[in-house]
């Protein structure tokens, strides 16, 4: 696991790391200024030229860039990006030290364009772009999401959505008379929308229905989710021109928020009315909504914002500077890291060398993903339902390895085409 942090959040961490570290790199790194960094800091853009058209790296191939830089500079190095120093470590021990010293309000690089737009338009910022006390208030409000009892309350409806996905796959197979489904990620996104809608807004969407009866809202949400990620990424990298005028990326942030707001606000209003009429019934079927409706520290604008963040987090996992990808591919931590060996995750497996901080897909500590349990439940139930009916194979005759590119989160670098063979035939 490697982590990039703005210097303000990292200084303390490095003092801590260095005072304990026995490894070559950090032992020789006494102060922040001793941390190595690539040559050539340009005015204003710092190291961003390394990721520009003439630079050696591509922003979307950040994992490869970090691997290459760590080979040249050692496992801890710094970069100057967006006007701030950021520190990268690709050592799982450092990752542990960093997470353990994050304190009560872990700092995350903020998303200034999102902050500005949300404050101006909705008067509330939410969790992801926030820091300090404001972040803490919202974070505390969505903590029920991590409660096993709350997550379990959605299990039956997650099973229903998963079996609707199986029917949807069968419908596509019948329509095309082919067992091959190309670009399965698009279909999985429909599953994600329907699955998260069970929790927020509590009214299930029909993304997995046949196109003729599918709500237009579903397509709008899929487009808005893609626009949101692109807008987030586009306003984060490069020069902050959005401060001067409404750039294309900034407009994508605006339009995606407007769509999600429109779709969710009215449904949340409906659920709030139902909650006022019969609080016990809603608390048992919709424990997360009941918890935020019942929270005296939240105004309606905050509730809608939290609903929007949970909904978007449920479709497309955010937050940008985590490089699980680097330590997850390190032979120091995993035997044959490039091989698909699912048994490595079994406790007694000999293919994992067992560093608990070498792979943290959901983060760790007070800022860890609040949707982890919900996401794991959705995924396990979906896999069980799909594998009960189908045997899965790659639909490509000579399957090439799948790489990852950054679109805020990491996505496959090519469409995944799968063959669904019915086990019962
Ligand atoms: C496979 C699915 C998911 C993955 C891999 C994932 C991963 C992550 C990671 C790595 C973080 C950043 C942790 C950190 O900064 O230390 C995060 C934060 C977050 N996730 Fe997820 N997530 C997933 C699903 C979800 C779901 C289903 C929801 C909503 C129900 C959600 C909502 C959030 C929110 C709101 C944050 C911001 C937390 C904060 O800043 O305090 N995520 N997620």
Short mmCIF file of C-alpha atoms and ligand atoms in Angstrom, two decimals:
data_model
loop_
_atom_site.label_atom_id
_atom_site.label_comp_id
_atom_site.label_asym_id
_atom_site.label_seq_id
_atom_site.Cartn_x
_atom_site.Cartn_y
_atom_site.Cartn_z
CA UNK A 1 0.00 0.00 0.00
CA UNK A 2 1.31 3.37 -0.85
CA UNK A 3 -0.27 6.61 0.14
CA UNK A 4 0.08 10.08 -1.20
CA UNK A 5 -0.62 12.78 1.30
CA UNK A 6 -0.35 16.53 1.16
CA UNK A 7 2.63 17.63 3.16
CA UNK A 8 0.56 19.25 5.89
CA UNK A 9 -0.90 15.86 6.69
CA UNK A 10 2.33 13.95 6.25
CA UNK A 11 4.99 15.85 8.16
CA UNK A 12 4.02 14.43 11.49
CA UNK A 13 3.80 11.00 9.95
CA UNK A 14 7.31 11.13 8.62
CA UNK A 15 8.76 12.22 11.92
CA UNK A 16 7.07 9.19 13.41
CA UNK A 17 8.19 6.83 10.69
CA UNK A 18 11.77 7.96 10.81
CA UNK A 19 12.13 7.68 14.52
CA UNK A 20 11.14 4.02 14.36
CA UNK A 21 12.28 2.90 10.95
CA UNK A 22 15.11 0.43 10.55
CA UNK A 23 15.00 0.16 6.78
CA UNK A 24 17.61 1.77 4.53
CA UNK A 25 15.50 4.48 2.95
CA UNK A 26 13.75 5.94 5.92
CA UNK A 27 16.66 5.47 8.28
CA UNK A 28 18.65 7.84 6.09
CA UNK A 29 15.66 10.20 5.77
CA UNK A 30 15.97 12.44 8.80
CA UNK A 31 13.73 15.34 7.85
CA UNK A 32 11.03 16.15 5.34
CA UNK A 33 13.54 17.95 3.10
CA UNK A 34 15.74 14.80 2.99
CA UNK A 35 13.01 12.77 1.32
CA UNK A 36 14.11 12.21 -2.29
CA UNK A 37 12.05 13.58 -5.15
CA UNK A 38 12.34 13.42 -8.95
CA UNK A 39 14.53 16.08 -10.54
CA UNK A 40 12.94 19.09 -12.20
CA UNK A 41 10.33 21.00 -10.21
CA UNK A 42 8.76 23.42 -12.68
CA UNK A 43 7.27 26.75 -11.59
CA UNK A 44 3.54 26.51 -10.74
CA UNK A 45 3.06 22.92 -11.98
CA UNK A 46 5.81 21.30 -9.88
CA UNK A 47 6.18 17.66 -11.01
CA UNK A 48 2.97 17.63 -13.08
CA UNK A 49 5.09 17.77 -16.27
CA UNK A 50 6.11 14.16 -15.57
CA UNK A 51 2.50 13.25 -16.36
CA UNK A 52 2.10 15.70 -19.26
CA UNK A 53 2.14 14.90 -23.01
CA UNK A 54 5.96 14.92 -23.15
CA UNK A 55 6.55 13.35 -19.73
CA UNK A 56 7.53 9.72 -19.08
CA UNK A 57 4.28 8.82 -17.30
CA UNK A 58 0.54 8.88 -17.92
CA UNK A 59 -1.75 10.18 -15.15
CA UNK A 60 -4.13 7.29 -15.74
CA UNK A 61 -1.27 4.77 -15.26
CA UNK A 62 -0.38 6.04 -11.80
CA UNK A 63 0.43 2.59 -10.44
CA UNK A 64 3.13 2.01 -13.04
CA UNK A 65 4.46 5.55 -12.45
CA UNK A 66 4.70 5.00 -8.70
CA UNK A 67 6.41 1.62 -9.22
CA UNK A 68 8.97 3.16 -11.54
CA UNK A 69 9.64 6.17 -9.27
CA UNK A 70 10.07 3.92 -6.24
CA UNK A 71 12.59 1.81 -8.16
CA UNK A 72 14.60 4.98 -8.85
CA UNK A 73 14.14 6.86 -5.57
CA UNK A 74 13.43 4.20 -2.97
CA UNK A 75 10.19 3.29 -1.20
CA UNK A 76 9.58 6.79 0.19
CA UNK A 77 9.66 9.84 -2.06
CA UNK A 78 7.82 13.12 -2.58
CA UNK A 79 6.16 14.86 -5.47
CA UNK A 80 4.98 18.44 -5.87
CA UNK A 81 1.53 18.41 -7.45
CA UNK A 82 -1.30 20.98 -7.52
CA UNK A 83 0.86 23.42 -5.54
CA UNK A 84 1.41 21.09 -2.58
CA UNK A 85 4.04 18.56 -1.57
CA UNK A 86 2.78 15.01 -1.44
CA UNK A 87 4.60 12.01 -0.01
CA UNK A 88 4.44 8.50 -1.40
CA UNK A 89 5.40 5.35 0.43
CA UNK A 90 5.23 1.86 -1.07
CA UNK A 91 6.14 0.07 2.13
CA UNK A 92 3.44 -1.70 4.11
CA UNK A 93 5.21 -1.00 7.44
CA UNK A 94 5.13 2.73 6.68
CA UNK A 95 1.48 2.41 5.73
CA UNK A 96 0.76 0.86 9.11
CA UNK A 97 2.68 3.60 10.93
CA UNK A 98 0.90 6.30 8.95
CA UNK A 99 -2.59 4.94 9.54
CA UNK A 100 -1.89 4.41 13.23
CA UNK A 101 -0.85 8.04 13.65
CA UNK A 102 -3.66 9.67 11.73
CA UNK A 103 -5.48 10.78 14.86
CA UNK A 104 -9.18 11.49 15.33
CA UNK A 105 -9.63 13.62 12.21
CA UNK A 106 -7.48 12.04 9.48
CA UNK A 107 -6.63 14.57 6.81
CA UNK A 108 -7.45 13.79 3.18
CA UNK A 109 -6.53 15.94 0.20
CA UNK A 110 -9.73 17.85 -0.41
CA UNK A 111 -11.55 18.29 -3.68
CA UNK A 112 -11.70 22.11 -3.81
CA UNK A 113 -13.97 22.30 -6.87
CA UNK A 114 -16.50 19.94 -5.27
CA UNK A 115 -16.32 21.86 -2.00
CA UNK A 116 -16.97 25.16 -3.71
CA UNK A 117 -19.85 23.91 -5.82
CA UNK A 118 -21.57 22.03 -2.99
CA UNK A 119 -21.33 24.94 -0.56
CA UNK A 120 -22.65 27.38 -3.15
CA UNK A 121 -25.45 25.22 -4.51
CA UNK A 122 -26.53 23.03 -1.58
CA UNK A 123 -25.06 24.80 1.47
CA UNK A 124 -23.56 21.50 2.64
CA UNK A 125 -20.29 19.79 1.80
CA UNK A 126 -20.70 16.16 2.86
CA UNK A 127 -17.99 13.69 3.79
CA UNK A 128 -15.66 12.96 0.90
CA UNK A 129 -14.25 16.47 0.31
CA UNK A 130 -14.33 17.40 4.00
CA UNK A 131 -11.76 17.53 6.79
CA UNK A 132 -11.68 18.41 10.48
CA UNK A 133 -14.78 18.93 12.64
CA UNK A 134 -17.17 19.31 9.70
CA UNK A 135 -16.08 15.94 8.26
CA UNK A 136 -16.37 14.38 11.74
CA UNK A 137 -19.99 15.48 12.18
CA UNK A 138 -21.06 13.92 8.86
CA UNK A 139 -18.92 10.84 9.30
CA UNK A 140 -20.48 10.17 12.71
CA UNK A 141 -23.93 10.46 11.13
CA UNK A 142 -23.31 7.66 8.60
CA UNK A 143 -21.54 5.30 11.00
CA UNK A 144 -24.66 3.10 11.35
CA UNK A 145 -23.75 1.84 7.87
CA UNK A 146 -20.91 -0.15 9.41
CA UNK A 147 -23.16 -1.82 11.97
CA UNK A 148 -23.65 -5.54 11.14
CA UNK A 149 -27.31 -5.39 12.24
CA UNK A 150 -28.01 -2.52 9.85
CA UNK A 151 -26.26 -4.23 6.92
CA UNK A 152 -28.06 -7.52 7.61
CA UNK A 153 -31.42 -5.74 7.38
CA UNK A 154 -30.77 -5.35 3.63
CA UNK A 155 -29.61 -8.94 2.98
CA UNK A 156 -32.94 -10.28 1.66
CA UNK A 157 -33.35 -7.34 -0.71
CA UNK A 158 -29.73 -7.73 -1.87
CA UNK A 159 -30.54 -11.38 -2.65
CA UNK A 160 -33.58 -10.26 -4.67
CA UNK A 161 -31.49 -7.77 -6.63
CA UNK A 162 -28.81 -10.43 -7.25
CA UNK A 163 -31.38 -12.87 -8.61
CA UNK A 164 -32.79 -10.08 -10.79
CA UNK A 165 -29.23 -9.71 -12.16
CA UNK A 166 -29.17 -13.43 -12.99
CA UNK A 167 -32.52 -13.05 -14.82
CA UNK A 168 -31.16 -9.98 -16.59
CA UNK A 169 -28.13 -11.96 -17.83
CA UNK A 170 -30.45 -14.72 -19.07
CA UNK A 171 -32.61 -12.10 -20.82
CA UNK A 172 -29.51 -10.77 -22.64
CA UNK A 173 -28.43 -14.31 -23.58
CA UNK A 174 -31.91 -15.03 -25.00
CA UNK A 175 -32.04 -11.73 -26.87
CA UNK A 176 -28.69 -12.23 -28.61
CA UNK A 177 -28.69 -16.06 -28.71
CA UNK A 178 -25.14 -15.87 -27.38
CA UNK A 179 -23.69 -16.74 -24.01
CA UNK A 180 -21.16 -13.94 -24.38
CA UNK A 181 -21.75 -10.68 -22.57
CA UNK A 182 -19.37 -7.99 -23.71
CA UNK A 183 -18.20 -5.23 -21.39
CA UNK A 184 -19.74 -6.72 -18.24
CA UNK A 185 -18.80 -3.63 -16.18
CA UNK A 186 -21.72 -1.72 -17.74
CA UNK A 187 -24.11 -4.43 -16.55
CA UNK A 188 -22.50 -4.55 -13.11
CA UNK A 189 -23.07 -0.82 -12.82
CA UNK A 190 -26.79 -1.44 -13.29
CA UNK A 191 -26.62 -4.02 -10.51
CA UNK A 192 -24.81 -1.50 -8.27
CA UNK A 193 -27.45 1.17 -8.86
CA UNK A 194 -30.28 -1.18 -8.04
CA UNK A 195 -28.44 -2.64 -5.02
CA UNK A 196 -27.54 0.71 -3.41
CA UNK A 197 -31.03 2.11 -4.07
CA UNK A 198 -32.31 -0.42 -1.51
CA UNK A 199 -30.36 1.50 1.15
CA UNK A 200 -30.53 5.02 -0.32
CA UNK A 201 -33.05 6.39 -1.25
CA UNK A 202 -34.86 3.28 0.03
CA UNK A 203 -36.98 3.08 -3.14
CA UNK A 204 -35.65 0.41 -5.48
CA UNK A 205 -34.71 1.46 -9.03
CA UNK A 206 -35.39 -0.79 -12.00
CA UNK A 207 -32.02 -0.69 -13.74
CA UNK A 208 -32.10 -4.46 -14.35
CA UNK A 209 -35.51 -4.42 -16.03
CA UNK A 210 -35.91 -4.78 -19.80
CA UNK A 211 -35.06 -1.56 -21.62
CA UNK A 212 -38.67 -0.95 -22.63
CA UNK A 213 -39.81 -0.69 -19.01
CA UNK A 214 -36.63 0.67 -17.42
CA UNK A 215 -36.96 4.07 -15.77
CA UNK A 216 -35.26 6.91 -17.63
CA UNK A 217 -33.80 7.88 -14.24
CA UNK A 218 -31.51 4.83 -14.35
CA UNK A 219 -29.82 5.90 -17.56
CA UNK A 220 -29.53 9.45 -16.22
CA UNK A 221 -27.87 8.15 -13.07
CA UNK A 222 -25.38 6.02 -15.00
CA UNK A 223 -24.40 9.01 -17.12
CA UNK A 224 -24.26 11.26 -14.06
CA UNK A 225 -22.03 8.83 -12.18
CA UNK A 226 -19.53 8.73 -15.06
CA UNK A 227 -19.69 12.53 -15.38
CA UNK A 228 -19.15 12.94 -11.64
CA UNK A 229 -15.96 10.83 -11.71
CA UNK A 230 -14.66 12.60 -14.81
CA UNK A 231 -15.53 16.01 -13.34
CA UNK A 232 -13.82 15.14 -10.07
CA UNK A 233 -10.68 13.95 -11.81
CA UNK A 234 -10.62 16.77 -14.34
CA UNK A 235 -10.89 19.49 -11.69
CA UNK A 236 -8.26 17.83 -9.51
CA UNK A 237 -5.40 17.38 -11.97
CA UNK A 238 -3.68 20.14 -13.89
CA UNK A 239 -4.13 23.89 -13.41
CA UNK A 240 -7.24 24.96 -11.42
CA UNK A 241 -8.74 26.86 -14.36
CA UNK A 242 -12.21 26.13 -12.97
CA UNK A 243 -11.50 28.95 -10.49
CA UNK A 244 -11.51 31.37 -13.43
CA UNK A 245 -14.36 29.98 -15.52
CA UNK A 246 -16.71 26.98 -15.62
CA UNK A 247 -14.47 24.48 -17.36
CA UNK A 248 -15.88 21.35 -19.05
CA UNK A 249 -14.92 19.25 -16.01
CA UNK A 250 -16.52 21.74 -13.61
CA UNK A 251 -19.72 21.70 -15.68
CA UNK A 252 -19.72 17.89 -15.46
CA UNK A 253 -19.54 18.18 -11.67
CA UNK A 254 -22.48 20.59 -11.73
CA UNK A 255 -24.68 18.56 -14.06
CA UNK A 256 -23.99 15.22 -12.34
CA UNK A 257 -24.90 16.72 -8.95
CA UNK A 258 -28.09 18.21 -10.39
CA UNK A 259 -29.21 14.86 -11.83
CA UNK A 260 -28.49 12.88 -8.67
CA UNK A 261 -30.08 15.57 -6.51
CA UNK A 262 -33.27 15.58 -8.60
CA UNK A 263 -33.57 11.81 -8.55
CA UNK A 264 -32.88 11.39 -4.84
CA UNK A 265 -34.42 14.42 -3.16
CA UNK A 266 -38.04 13.66 -4.02
CA UNK A 267 -37.66 9.99 -3.09
CA UNK A 268 -36.00 10.87 0.21
CA UNK A 269 -38.86 13.31 0.90
CA UNK A 270 -41.32 10.46 0.35
CA UNK A 271 -39.40 8.21 2.73
CA UNK A 272 -39.22 10.97 5.34
CA UNK A 273 -43.03 11.32 5.21
CA UNK A 274 -43.40 7.56 5.64
CA UNK A 275 -40.96 7.73 8.56
CA UNK A 276 -43.04 10.46 10.24
CA UNK A 277 -46.16 8.27 9.85
CA UNK A 278 -44.67 4.98 11.02
CA UNK A 279 -41.16 5.34 12.48
CA UNK A 280 -40.89 1.72 13.75
CA UNK A 281 -41.70 0.24 10.37
CA UNK A 282 -39.12 2.42 8.58
CA UNK A 283 -36.53 1.81 11.31
CA UNK A 284 -36.82 -1.92 10.79
CA UNK A 285 -36.88 -1.95 6.96
CA UNK A 286 -34.64 1.09 6.40
CA UNK A 287 -32.39 1.40 9.47
CA UNK A 288 -29.84 3.67 7.79
CA UNK A 289 -32.44 6.20 6.62
CA UNK A 290 -34.12 6.12 10.02
CA UNK A 291 -30.76 6.88 11.66
CA UNK A 292 -30.10 9.95 9.52
CA UNK A 293 -33.73 11.19 9.68
CA UNK A 294 -33.54 10.91 13.43
CA UNK A 295 -30.18 12.67 13.82
CA UNK A 296 -30.74 16.08 15.48
CA UNK A 297 -27.42 17.49 14.22
CA UNK A 298 -28.49 17.18 10.57
CA UNK A 299 -30.57 19.64 8.58
CA UNK A 300 -32.53 18.48 5.52
CA UNK A 301 -29.79 19.78 3.15
CA UNK A 302 -27.23 17.65 5.05
CA UNK A 303 -29.45 14.57 4.87
CA UNK A 304 -29.82 14.93 1.11
CA UNK A 305 -26.07 15.46 0.75
CA UNK A 306 -25.30 12.34 2.82
CA UNK A 307 -27.83 10.44 0.73
CA UNK A 308 -26.08 11.63 -2.44
CA UNK A 309 -22.65 10.60 -1.15
CA UNK A 310 -23.79 7.19 0.00
CA UNK A 311 -25.57 6.63 -3.28
CA UNK A 312 -22.57 7.72 -5.39
CA UNK A 313 -20.14 5.79 -3.16
CA UNK A 314 -22.31 2.73 -3.67
CA UNK A 315 -22.14 3.00 -7.47
CA UNK A 316 -18.56 4.00 -7.96
CA UNK A 317 -16.11 3.81 -5.08
CA UNK A 318 -14.19 7.09 -4.65
CA UNK A 319 -11.14 8.68 -2.93
CA UNK A 320 -7.93 8.98 -5.18
CA UNK A 321 -4.54 8.54 -3.51
CA UNK A 322 -4.58 4.93 -2.36
CA UNK A 323 -2.16 2.66 -4.22
CA UNK A 324 -3.05 -0.78 -3.01
CA UNK A 325 -2.06 -1.71 -6.50
CA UNK A 326 1.64 -1.24 -5.76
CA UNK A 327 2.04 -3.31 -2.60
CA UNK A 328 -0.54 -5.81 -3.85
CA UNK A 329 1.85 -6.59 -6.72
CA UNK A 330 4.96 -6.77 -4.56
CA UNK A 331 6.59 -10.19 -4.16
CA UNK A 332 7.70 -9.05 -0.72
CA UNK A 333 4.08 -9.43 0.40
CA UNK A 334 2.47 -11.90 -2.00
CA UNK A 335 3.65 -15.11 -3.59
CA UNK A 336 3.26 -14.85 -7.39
CA UNK A 337 1.32 -11.57 -7.10
CA UNK A 338 0.32 -11.53 -10.78
CA UNK A 339 -1.41 -14.90 -10.61
CA UNK A 340 -5.12 -15.30 -9.91
CA UNK A 341 -4.94 -17.33 -6.69
CA UNK A 342 -8.12 -16.59 -4.74
CA UNK A 343 -7.07 -19.09 -2.08
CA UNK A 344 -4.40 -16.61 -1.02
CA UNK A 345 -7.10 -14.84 1.00
CA UNK A 346 -7.80 -17.87 3.16
CA UNK A 347 -6.37 -17.43 6.64
CA UNK A 348 -4.24 -20.59 6.45
CA UNK A 349 -2.97 -19.84 2.92
CA UNK A 350 0.76 -20.05 2.20
CA UNK A 351 0.52 -17.71 -0.83
CA UNK A 352 0.13 -14.55 1.24
CA UNK A 353 3.01 -13.49 3.42
CA UNK A 354 0.43 -11.99 5.67
CA UNK A 355 1.24 -8.29 6.06
CA UNK A 356 -2.09 -6.83 7.19
CA UNK A 357 -1.35 -3.45 5.56
CA UNK A 358 -0.19 -4.75 2.17
CA UNK A 359 -3.70 -4.74 0.72
CA UNK A 360 -6.33 -2.41 2.15
CA UNK A 361 -8.95 -1.94 -0.56
CA UNK A 362 -11.29 -0.19 1.86
CA UNK A 363 -8.69 1.87 3.73
CA UNK A 364 -8.19 1.71 7.47
CA UNK A 365 -9.00 3.66 10.63
CA UNK A 366 -11.48 6.50 11.21
CA UNK A 367 -11.62 7.30 7.49
CA UNK A 368 -11.98 3.76 6.22
CA UNK A 369 -14.78 3.15 3.76
CA UNK A 370 -18.12 3.33 5.61
CA UNK A 371 -19.70 1.23 2.85
CA UNK A 372 -17.34 -1.74 3.28
CA UNK A 373 -19.81 -4.11 4.91
CA UNK A 374 -22.62 -3.14 2.56
CA UNK A 375 -20.38 -3.57 -0.48
CA UNK A 376 -19.05 -6.94 0.73
CA UNK A 377 -22.56 -8.20 1.38
CA UNK A 378 -23.72 -7.09 -2.10
CA UNK A 379 -20.71 -8.72 -3.78
CA UNK A 380 -20.83 -12.05 -1.93
CA UNK A 381 -24.57 -12.43 -2.52
CA UNK A 382 -24.21 -11.49 -6.20
CA UNK A 383 -21.38 -13.98 -6.75
CA UNK A 384 -23.30 -16.75 -5.00
CA UNK A 385 -26.41 -16.15 -7.14
CA UNK A 386 -24.48 -15.89 -10.43
CA UNK A 387 -22.22 -18.90 -9.78
CA UNK A 388 -25.15 -21.04 -8.70
CA UNK A 389 -26.53 -20.75 -12.24
CA UNK A 390 -23.53 -20.04 -14.50
CA UNK A 391 -20.01 -21.21 -15.04
CA UNK A 392 -17.93 -18.15 -16.06
CA UNK A 393 -15.18 -18.08 -18.69
CA UNK A 394 -13.36 -15.38 -20.55
CA UNK A 395 -15.02 -14.80 -23.92
CA UNK A 396 -11.72 -13.77 -25.51
CA UNK A 397 -9.98 -16.56 -27.42
CA UNK A 398 -6.52 -15.48 -26.32
CA UNK A 399 -7.22 -13.58 -23.10
CA UNK A 400 -4.73 -10.79 -22.45
CA UNK A 401 -3.92 -9.66 -18.92
CA UNK A 402 -6.28 -6.93 -17.71
CA UNK A 403 -4.53 -3.73 -16.67
CA UNK A 404 -5.96 -0.91 -14.55
CA UNK A 405 -6.35 2.77 -15.32
CA UNK A 406 -7.24 5.61 -12.96
CA UNK A 407 -10.59 7.32 -13.40
CA UNK A 408 -10.57 8.56 -9.79
CA UNK A 409 -10.92 4.94 -8.78
CA UNK A 410 -9.24 2.21 -10.81
CA UNK A 411 -11.09 0.56 -13.64
CA UNK A 412 -10.08 -2.19 -16.11
CA UNK A 413 -8.16 -0.84 -19.09
CA UNK A 414 -10.27 -2.79 -21.56
CA UNK A 415 -13.79 -4.18 -21.73
CA UNK A 416 -14.20 -7.46 -19.84
CA UNK A 417 -16.07 -9.94 -22.02
CA UNK A 418 -17.48 -12.94 -20.20
CA UNK A 419 -19.11 -16.15 -21.30
CA UNK A 420 -21.97 -17.28 -19.04
CA UNK A 421 -22.39 -21.07 -19.44
CA UNK A 422 -25.54 -22.39 -17.85
CA UNK A 423 -24.57 -25.11 -15.33
CA UNK A 424 -27.94 -26.84 -15.70
CA UNK A 425 -27.74 -27.45 -19.47
C1 LIG B 1 -16.06 -2.45 -3.52
C2 LIG B 1 -16.61 -1.33 -3.11
C3 LIG B 1 -15.88 -0.20 -2.41
C4 LIG B 1 -14.53 0.04 -2.27
C5 LIG B 1 -13.36 -0.79 -2.78
C6 LIG B 1 -14.41 1.27 -1.51
C7 LIG B 1 -13.18 1.83 -1.14
C8 LIG B 1 -13.06 3.01 -0.42
C9 LIG B 1 -11.80 3.60 -0.01
C10 LIG B 1 -10.40 3.02 -0.29
C11 LIG B 1 -12.08 4.74 0.65
C12 LIG B 1 -11.06 5.74 1.23
C13 LIG B 1 -10.60 5.37 2.62
C14 LIG B 1 -9.57 6.34 3.18
O1 LIG B 1 -9.56 7.53 2.79
O2 LIG B 1 -8.78 5.93 4.02
C15 LIG B 1 -13.53 4.90 0.66
C16 LIG B 1 -14.20 5.96 1.23
C17 LIG B 1 -15.57 6.13 1.19
N1 LIG B 1 -16.50 5.22 0.71
FE1 LIG B 1 -16.08 3.44 -0.16
N2 LIG B 1 -15.65 1.73 -1.20
C18 LIG B 1 -16.59 0.87 -1.72
C19 LIG B 1 -17.96 0.94 -1.60
C20 LIG B 1 -18.65 1.96 -0.96
C21 LIG B 1 -20.09 1.98 -0.73
C22 LIG B 1 -21.06 0.84 -1.08
C23 LIG B 1 -20.36 3.17 -0.13
C24 LIG B 1 -21.69 3.71 0.35
C25 LIG B 1 -22.59 2.97 0.91
C26 LIG B 1 -19.10 3.89 0.03
C27 LIG B 1 -18.98 5.15 0.58
C28 LIG B 1 -17.76 5.76 0.88
C29 LIG B 1 -17.65 7.08 1.49
C30 LIG B 1 -18.81 8.02 1.85
C31 LIG B 1 -16.27 7.31 1.70
C32 LIG B 1 -15.62 8.54 2.31
C33 LIG B 1 -15.29 8.26 3.79
C34 LIG B 1 -14.59 9.43 4.51
O3 LIG B 1 -13.94 10.24 3.86
O4 LIG B 1 -14.71 9.47 5.74
N3 LIG B 1 -18.09 3.12 -0.47
N4 LIG B 1 -14.10 3.83 0.01
#
